[in-house]
Amino acid sequence: MLRVVVSEQGADSLPPVDVDGDFVIGSAADAKIRLPASEAKPEHVRVVAADIGDGQTFEIGRYHVRVAPAPAGAVAASPQRTESLARELVRGLLGGNAAPTLEIERGPHAGAGGDRRGAKRTLAPPESTLVIGRGDDAGWILDDEDLSRAHAEVRRGWDGVWVRDLDSKNGTRVDGAAIRGETALHDGALVELGPVALRFRDPAERHLRGATPSPSSSPSPVSALVRPRNPFIFFAALAVMVLALAGIAWVLAS
């Protein structure tokens, strides 16, 4: 069993992950330790447990990955834990708007501002919990008589984001299914607390799916142009740009 600790330059290390046997560090979706594609190749390092000895540190882009024998009694991390590690690393890459959020789609305050009684909440960093209900002690108060005073709890941990019903009178559903115990949330999941519907969004998960461009990528000069709705205008502007460049080249060659 090996213990892996990942840190980004200028930031604290993330909690360790214990891995059983050989594994891959890289940006591929099936890499056990997954780093952002802007920093790592799909299969950047193949770690062979027998070759680690007392420990090794791999420097990959702006990340340091320390691999060493795990302490006695360590248990291999769950897939949810390793996936969550990848999302937390991407959050640092994406910046301040990368935290997971919940937004009201149906119910009180839909379309309102983002304060404590508003339509949207950003989840605090791990480990944190948010109680949602209509009681004054709830972390997010929603004024709907069909909600219990403490209706559901959302937990953001190092193993992902989870929701748990708090024995509410009208129950909690995720994507239409009533939940029992803790249920993991994925980007786009619909969380229904009685008649109130909340949409869960996770920018880091979308980024790992390839739904958003890498922040380090730069558009080409042509793709960076603002294309008008009229294609004739666009191509006319492109032709003018080409002629202008040709004129500059002719002057320089004269």
PDB file of N, CA and C in Angstrom, residues 33-107:
ATOM      1  N   ILE A  33      -4.232   8.819  -9.865  1.00  0.00           N
ATOM      2  CA  ILE A  33      -4.000  10.177  -9.361  1.00  0.00           C
ATOM      3  C   ILE A  33      -4.075  11.090 -10.582  1.00  0.00           C
ATOM      4  N   ARG A  34      -5.166  11.829 -10.666  1.00  0.00           N
ATOM      5  CA  ARG A  34      -5.448  12.599 -11.881  1.00  0.00           C
ATOM      6  C   ARG A  34      -5.113  14.071 -11.673  1.00  0.00           C
ATOM      7  N   LEU A  35      -4.244  14.606 -12.558  1.00  0.00           N
ATOM      8  CA  LEU A  35      -3.841  15.998 -12.527  1.00  0.00           C
ATOM      9  C   LEU A  35      -4.443  16.730 -13.725  1.00  0.00           C
ATOM     10  N   PRO A  36      -4.541  18.059 -13.669  1.00  0.00           N
ATOM     11  CA  PRO A  36      -5.075  18.812 -14.810  1.00  0.00           C
ATOM     12  C   PRO A  36      -4.265  18.568 -16.080  1.00  0.00           C
ATOM     13  N   ALA A  37      -4.964  18.515 -17.223  1.00  0.00           N
ATOM     14  CA  ALA A  37      -4.313  18.225 -18.498  1.00  0.00           C
ATOM     15  C   ALA A  37      -3.304  19.294 -18.887  1.00  0.00           C
ATOM     16  N   SER A  38      -3.469  20.521 -18.375  1.00  0.00           N
ATOM     17  CA  SER A  38      -2.513  21.589 -18.688  1.00  0.00           C
ATOM     18  C   SER A  38      -1.158  21.359 -18.024  1.00  0.00           C
ATOM     19  N   GLU A  39      -1.107  20.451 -17.034  1.00  0.00           N
ATOM     20  CA  GLU A  39       0.118  20.211 -16.286  1.00  0.00           C
ATOM     21  C   GLU A  39       0.709  18.824 -16.530  1.00  0.00           C
ATOM     22  N   ALA A  40      -0.107  17.865 -16.934  1.00  0.00           N
ATOM     23  CA  ALA A  40       0.364  16.481 -17.019  1.00  0.00           C
ATOM     24  C   ALA A  40      -0.082  15.822 -18.315  1.00  0.00           C
ATOM     25  N   LYS A  41       0.748  14.882 -18.794  1.00  0.00           N
ATOM     26  CA  LYS A  41       0.372  14.056 -19.933  1.00  0.00           C
ATOM     27  C   LYS A  41      -0.692  13.044 -19.474  1.00  0.00           C
ATOM     28  N   PRO A  42      -1.437  12.426 -20.414  1.00  0.00           N
ATOM     29  CA  PRO A  42      -2.449  11.431 -20.004  1.00  0.00           C
ATOM     30  C   PRO A  42      -1.880  10.347 -19.087  1.00  0.00           C
ATOM     31  N   GLU A  43      -0.706   9.801 -19.437  1.00  0.00           N
ATOM     32  CA  GLU A  43      -0.023   8.856 -18.549  1.00  0.00           C
ATOM     33  C   GLU A  43       1.363   9.435 -18.293  1.00  0.00           C
ATOM     34  N   HIS A  44       1.477  10.265 -17.283  1.00  0.00           N
ATOM     35  CA  HIS A  44       2.713  11.017 -17.051  1.00  0.00           C
ATOM     36  C   HIS A  44       3.758  10.177 -16.317  1.00  0.00           C
ATOM     37  N   VAL A  45       3.318   9.488 -15.277  1.00  0.00           N
ATOM     38  CA  VAL A  45       4.214   8.626 -14.504  1.00  0.00           C
ATOM     39  C   VAL A  45       3.480   7.335 -14.184  1.00  0.00           C
ATOM     40  N   ARG A  46       4.141   6.203 -14.434  1.00  0.00           N
ATOM     41  CA  ARG A  46       3.596   4.913 -13.982  1.00  0.00           C
ATOM     42  C   ARG A  46       4.383   4.518 -12.729  1.00  0.00           C
ATOM     43  N   VAL A  47       3.698   4.468 -11.617  1.00  0.00           N
ATOM     44  CA  VAL A  47       4.333   4.173 -10.340  1.00  0.00           C
ATOM     45  C   VAL A  47       4.301   2.661 -10.098  1.00  0.00           C
ATOM     46  N   VAL A  48       5.475   2.095  -9.920  1.00  0.00           N
ATOM     47  CA  VAL A  48       5.602   0.669  -9.594  1.00  0.00           C
ATOM     48  C   VAL A  48       5.916   0.575  -8.103  1.00  0.00           C
ATOM     49  N   ALA A  49       5.026  -0.046  -7.360  1.00  0.00           N
ATOM     50  CA  ALA A  49       5.146  -0.064  -5.894  1.00  0.00           C
ATOM     51  C   ALA A  49       6.488  -0.602  -5.430  1.00  0.00           C
ATOM     52  N   ALA A  50       7.006  -1.624  -6.133  1.00  0.00           N
ATOM     53  CA  ALA A  50       8.258  -2.245  -5.704  1.00  0.00           C
ATOM     54  C   ALA A  50       9.452  -1.316  -5.867  1.00  0.00           C
ATOM     55  N   ASP A  51       9.325  -0.264  -6.686  1.00  0.00           N
ATOM     56  CA  ASP A  51      10.456   0.638  -6.951  1.00  0.00           C
ATOM     57  C   ASP A  51      10.455   1.890  -6.076  1.00  0.00           C
ATOM     58  N   ILE A  52       9.448   2.048  -5.233  1.00  0.00           N
ATOM     59  CA  ILE A  52       9.315   3.292  -4.467  1.00  0.00           C
ATOM     60  C   ILE A  52      10.298   3.375  -3.312  1.00  0.00           C
ATOM     61  N   GLY A  53      10.636   2.243  -2.722  1.00  0.00           N
ATOM     62  CA  GLY A  53      11.559   2.254  -1.586  1.00  0.00           C
ATOM     63  C   GLY A  53      10.996   3.042  -0.419  1.00  0.00           C
ATOM     64  N   ASP A  54      11.801   3.965   0.130  1.00  0.00           N
ATOM     65  CA  ASP A  54      11.345   4.778   1.262  1.00  0.00           C
ATOM     66  C   ASP A  54      10.476   5.955   0.821  1.00  0.00           C
ATOM     67  N   GLY A  55      10.420   6.200  -0.476  1.00  0.00           N
ATOM     68  CA  GLY A  55       9.579   7.291  -0.968  1.00  0.00           C
ATOM     69  C   GLY A  55      10.236   8.063  -2.096  1.00  0.00           C
ATOM     70  N   GLN A  56       9.403   8.625  -2.965  1.00  0.00           N
ATOM     71  CA  GLN A  56       9.875   9.454  -4.066  1.00  0.00           C
ATOM     72  C   GLN A  56       8.930  10.628  -4.236  1.00  0.00           C
ATOM     73  N   THR A  57       9.458  11.750  -4.736  1.00  0.00           N
ATOM     74  CA  THR A  57       8.635  12.919  -5.053  1.00  0.00           C
ATOM     75  C   THR A  57       8.748  13.200  -6.540  1.00  0.00           C
ATOM     76  N   PHE A  58       7.609  13.278  -7.199  1.00  0.00           N
ATOM     77  CA  PHE A  58       7.555  13.581  -8.623  1.00  0.00           C
ATOM     78  C   PHE A  58       7.110  15.036  -8.796  1.00  0.00           C
ATOM     79  N   GLU A  59       7.863  15.798  -9.565  1.00  0.00           N
ATOM     80  CA  GLU A  59       7.494  17.172  -9.864  1.00  0.00           C
ATOM     81  C   GLU A  59       6.875  17.208 -11.253  1.00  0.00           C
ATOM     82  N   ILE A  60       5.585  17.519 -11.300  1.00  0.00           N
ATOM     83  CA  ILE A  60       4.818  17.503 -12.550  1.00  0.00           C
ATOM     84  C   ILE A  60       4.164  18.868 -12.705  1.00  0.00           C
ATOM     85  N   GLY A  61       4.698  19.674 -13.619  1.00  0.00           N
ATOM     86  CA  GLY A  61       4.179  21.030 -13.756  1.00  0.00           C
ATOM     87  C   GLY A  61       4.334  21.770 -12.440  1.00  0.00           C
ATOM     88  N   ARG A  62       3.233  22.325 -11.958  1.00  0.00           N
ATOM     89  CA  ARG A  62       3.308  23.050 -10.678  1.00  0.00           C
ATOM     90  C   ARG A  62       2.870  22.197  -9.492  1.00  0.00           C
ATOM     91  N   TYR A  63       2.843  20.884  -9.694  1.00  0.00           N
ATOM     92  CA  TYR A  63       2.418  19.973  -8.635  1.00  0.00           C
ATOM     93  C   TYR A  63       3.594  19.119  -8.149  1.00  0.00           C
ATOM     94  N   HIS A  64       3.597  18.847  -6.851  1.00  0.00           N
ATOM     95  CA  HIS A  64       4.531  17.907  -6.247  1.00  0.00           C
ATOM     96  C   HIS A  64       3.715  16.710  -5.762  1.00  0.00           C
ATOM     97  N   VAL A  65       4.099  15.529  -6.218  1.00  0.00           N
ATOM     98  CA  VAL A  65       3.389  14.309  -5.837  1.00  0.00           C
ATOM     99  C   VAL A  65       4.364  13.433  -5.052  1.00  0.00           C
ATOM    100  N   ARG A  66       4.131  13.325  -3.748  1.00  0.00           N
ATOM    101  CA  ARG A  66       4.972  12.520  -2.870  1.00  0.00           C
ATOM    102  C   ARG A  66       4.350  11.141  -2.704  1.00  0.00           C
ATOM    103  N   VAL A  67       5.124  10.098  -3.033  1.00  0.00           N
ATOM    104  CA  VAL A  67       4.659   8.714  -2.928  1.00  0.00           C
ATOM    105  C   VAL A  67       5.580   7.984  -1.962  1.00  0.00           C
ATOM    106  N   ALA A  68       5.004   7.379  -0.941  1.00  0.00           N
ATOM    107  CA  ALA A  68       5.788   6.666   0.073  1.00  0.00           C
ATOM    108  C   ALA A  68       4.948   5.514   0.620  1.00  0.00           C
ATOM    109  N   PRO A  69       5.577   4.566   1.280  1.00  0.00           N
ATOM    110  CA  PRO A  69       4.791   3.473   1.874  1.00  0.00           C
ATOM    111  C   PRO A  69       3.753   4.003   2.861  1.00  0.00           C
ATOM    112  N   ALA A  70       2.559   3.439   2.800  1.00  0.00           N
ATOM    113  CA  ALA A  70       1.485   3.847   3.716  1.00  0.00           C
ATOM    114  C   ALA A  70       1.729   3.237   5.088  1.00  0.00           C
ATOM    115  N   PRO A  71       1.248   3.884   6.130  1.00  0.00           N
ATOM    116  CA  PRO A  71       1.404   3.307   7.468  1.00  0.00           C
ATOM    117  C   PRO A  71       0.603   2.024   7.615  1.00  0.00           C
ATOM    118  N   ALA A  72       0.968   1.231   8.584  1.00  0.00           N
ATOM    119  CA  ALA A  72       0.273  -0.035   8.843  1.00  0.00           C
ATOM    120  C   ALA A  72      -1.209   0.219   9.102  1.00  0.00           C
ATOM    121  N   GLY A  73      -2.038  -0.633   8.529  1.00  0.00           N
ATOM    122  CA  GLY A  73      -3.481  -0.524   8.734  1.00  0.00           C
ATOM    123  C   GLY A  73      -4.178   0.411   7.767  1.00  0.00           C
ATOM    124  N   ALA A  74      -3.448   1.025   6.831  1.00  0.00           N
ATOM    125  CA  ALA A  74      -4.068   1.934   5.861  1.00  0.00           C
ATOM    126  C   ALA A  74      -5.003   1.160   4.945  1.00  0.00           C
ATOM    127  N   VAL A  75      -6.073   1.823   4.523  1.00  0.00           N
ATOM    128  CA  VAL A  75      -7.080   1.227   3.633  1.00  0.00           C
ATOM    129  C   VAL A  75      -7.098   2.010   2.331  1.00  0.00           C
ATOM    130  N   ALA A  76      -7.171   1.293   1.210  1.00  0.00           N
ATOM    131  CA  ALA A  76      -7.164   1.949  -0.096  1.00  0.00           C
ATOM    132  C   ALA A  76      -8.335   2.917  -0.220  1.00  0.00           C
ATOM    133  N   ALA A  77      -8.065   4.068  -0.822  1.00  0.00           N
ATOM    134  CA  ALA A  77      -9.097   5.091  -0.986  1.00  0.00           C
ATOM    135  C   ALA A  77     -10.169   4.621  -1.955  1.00  0.00           C
ATOM    136  N   SER A  78     -11.397   5.086  -1.731  1.00  0.00           N
ATOM    137  CA  SER A  78     -12.511   4.748  -2.608  1.00  0.00           C
ATOM    138  C   SER A  78     -12.392   5.510  -3.925  1.00  0.00           C
ATOM    139  N   PRO A  79     -13.068   5.048  -4.989  1.00  0.00           N
ATOM    140  CA  PRO A  79     -13.079   5.811  -6.245  1.00  0.00           C
ATOM    141  C   PRO A  79     -13.586   7.236  -6.050  1.00  0.00           C
ATOM    142  N   GLN A  80     -14.569   7.416  -5.149  1.00  0.00           N
ATOM    143  CA  GLN A  80     -15.084   8.769  -4.889  1.00  0.00           C
ATOM    144  C   GLN A  80     -13.988   9.673  -4.342  1.00  0.00           C
ATOM    145  N   ARG A  81     -13.101   9.122  -3.523  1.00  0.00           N
ATOM    146  CA  ARG A  81     -12.036   9.926  -2.929  1.00  0.00           C
ATOM    147  C   ARG A  81     -11.024  10.369  -3.980  1.00  0.00           C
ATOM    148  N   THR A  82     -10.630   9.452  -4.870  1.00  0.00           N
ATOM    149  CA  THR A  82      -9.657   9.818  -5.894  1.00  0.00           C
ATOM    150  C   THR A  82     -10.268  10.776  -6.921  1.00  0.00           C
ATOM    151  N   GLU A  83     -11.557  10.617  -7.237  1.00  0.00           N
ATOM    152  CA  GLU A  83     -12.219  11.552  -8.141  1.00  0.00           C
ATOM    153  C   GLU A  83     -12.317  12.935  -7.505  1.00  0.00           C
ATOM    154  N   SER A  84     -12.602  12.967  -6.211  1.00  0.00           N
ATOM    155  CA  SER A  84     -12.696  14.244  -5.507  1.00  0.00           C
ATOM    156  C   SER A  84     -11.344  14.946  -5.476  1.00  0.00           C
ATOM    157  N   LEU A  85     -10.249  14.185  -5.320  1.00  0.00           N
ATOM    158  CA  LEU A  85      -8.913  14.763  -5.350  1.00  0.00           C
ATOM    159  C   LEU A  85      -8.688  15.488  -6.675  1.00  0.00           C
ATOM    160  N   ALA A  86      -9.075  14.855  -7.783  1.00  0.00           N
ATOM    161  CA  ALA A  86      -8.910  15.480  -9.098  1.00  0.00           C
ATOM    162  C   ALA A  86      -9.705  16.773  -9.194  1.00  0.00           C
ATOM    163  N   ARG A  87     -10.923  16.775  -8.669  1.00  0.00           N
ATOM    164  CA  ARG A  87     -11.749  17.997  -8.731  1.00  0.00           C
ATOM    165  C   ARG A  87     -11.127  19.115  -7.899  1.00  0.00           C
ATOM    166  N   GLU A  88     -10.603  18.783  -6.723  1.00  0.00           N
ATOM    167  CA  GLU A  88     -10.015  19.818  -5.877  1.00  0.00           C
ATOM    168  C   GLU A  88      -8.764  20.418  -6.521  1.00  0.00           C
ATOM    169  N   LEU A  89      -7.987  19.615  -7.241  1.00  0.00           N
ATOM    170  CA  LEU A  89      -6.824  20.140  -7.934  1.00  0.00           C
ATOM    171  C   LEU A  89      -7.237  21.082  -9.057  1.00  0.00           C
ATOM    172  N   VAL A  90      -8.317  20.733  -9.762  1.00  0.00           N
ATOM    173  CA  VAL A  90      -8.798  21.580 -10.855  1.00  0.00           C
ATOM    174  C   VAL A  90      -9.345  22.896 -10.321  1.00  0.00           C
ATOM    175  N   ARG A  91      -9.921  22.884  -9.122  1.00  0.00           N
ATOM    176  CA  ARG A  91     -10.451  24.139  -8.562  1.00  0.00           C
ATOM    177  C   ARG A  91      -9.346  25.193  -8.437  1.00  0.00           C
ATOM    178  N   GLY A  92      -8.163  24.764  -7.999  1.00  0.00           N
ATOM    179  CA  GLY A  92      -7.063  25.709  -7.895  1.00  0.00           C
ATOM    180  C   GLY A  92      -6.677  26.274  -9.249  1.00  0.00           C
ATOM    181  N   LEU A  93      -6.814  25.453 -10.294  1.00  0.00           N
ATOM    182  CA  LEU A  93      -6.481  25.890 -11.642  1.00  0.00           C
ATOM    183  C   LEU A  93      -7.513  26.874 -12.180  1.00  0.00           C
ATOM    184  N   LEU A  94      -8.788  26.626 -11.884  1.00  0.00           N
ATOM    185  CA  LEU A  94      -9.862  27.452 -12.441  1.00  0.00           C
ATOM    186  C   LEU A  94     -10.040  28.773 -11.709  1.00  0.00           C
ATOM    187  N   GLY A  95      -9.639  28.833 -10.443  1.00  0.00           N
ATOM    188  CA  GLY A  95      -9.738  30.105  -9.725  1.00  0.00           C
ATOM    189  C   GLY A  95     -10.964  30.202  -8.844  1.00  0.00           C
ATOM    190  N   GLY A  96     -11.375  31.455  -8.567  1.00  0.00           N
ATOM    191  CA  GLY A  96     -12.349  31.739  -7.520  1.00  0.00           C
ATOM    192  C   GLY A  96     -13.765  31.268  -7.764  1.00  0.00           C
ATOM    193  N   ASN A  97     -14.151  31.001  -9.018  1.00  0.00           N
ATOM    194  CA  ASN A  97     -15.541  30.609  -9.295  1.00  0.00           C
ATOM    195  C   ASN A  97     -15.697  29.110  -9.508  1.00  0.00           C
ATOM    196  N   ALA A  98     -14.784  28.310  -8.969  1.00  0.00           N
ATOM    197  CA  ALA A  98     -14.794  26.879  -9.233  1.00  0.00           C
ATOM    198  C   ALA A  98     -15.447  26.055  -8.128  1.00  0.00           C
ATOM    199  N   ALA A  99     -15.934  26.689  -7.068  1.00  0.00           N
ATOM    200  CA  ALA A  99     -16.547  25.935  -5.967  1.00  0.00           C
ATOM    201  C   ALA A  99     -17.912  25.401  -6.386  1.00  0.00           C
ATOM    202  N   PRO A 100     -18.342  24.256  -5.843  1.00  0.00           N
ATOM    203  CA  PRO A 100     -19.677  23.735  -6.147  1.00  0.00           C
ATOM    204  C   PRO A 100     -20.760  24.623  -5.533  1.00  0.00           C
ATOM    205  N   THR A 101     -21.919  24.669  -6.194  1.00  0.00           N
ATOM    206  CA  THR A 101     -23.022  25.527  -5.750  1.00  0.00           C
ATOM    207  C   THR A 101     -24.349  24.778  -5.806  1.00  0.00           C
ATOM    208  N   LEU A 102     -25.323  25.303  -5.072  1.00  0.00           N
ATOM    209  CA  LEU A 102     -26.717  24.884  -5.153  1.00  0.00           C
ATOM    210  C   LEU A 102     -27.541  26.116  -5.496  1.00  0.00           C
ATOM    211  N   GLU A 103     -28.468  25.984  -6.444  1.00  0.00           N
ATOM    212  CA  GLU A 103     -29.302  27.111  -6.858  1.00  0.00           C
ATOM    213  C   GLU A 103     -30.754  26.672  -6.953  1.00  0.00           C
ATOM    214  N   ILE A 104     -31.648  27.510  -6.437  1.00  0.00           N
ATOM    215  CA  ILE A 104     -33.068  27.189  -6.436  1.00  0.00           C
ATOM    216  C   ILE A 104     -33.626  27.296  -7.854  1.00  0.00           C
ATOM    217  N   GLU A 105     -34.250  26.218  -8.314  1.00  0.00           N
ATOM    218  CA  GLU A 105     -34.950  26.240  -9.601  1.00  0.00           C
ATOM    219  C   GLU A 105     -36.462  26.308  -9.413  1.00  0.00           C
ATOM    220  N   ARG A 106     -36.933  25.816  -8.282  1.00  0.00           N
ATOM    221  CA  ARG A 106     -38.369  25.852  -7.997  1.00  0.00           C
ATOM    222  C   ARG A 106     -38.551  26.054  -6.509  1.00  0.00           C
ATOM    223  N   GLY A 107     -39.318  27.076  -6.130  1.00  0.00           N
ATOM    224  CA  GLY A 107     -39.569  27.326  -4.725  1.00  0.00           C
ATOM    225  C   GLY A 107     -39.286  28.766  -4.355  1.00  0.00           C
TER     226      GLY A 107
END
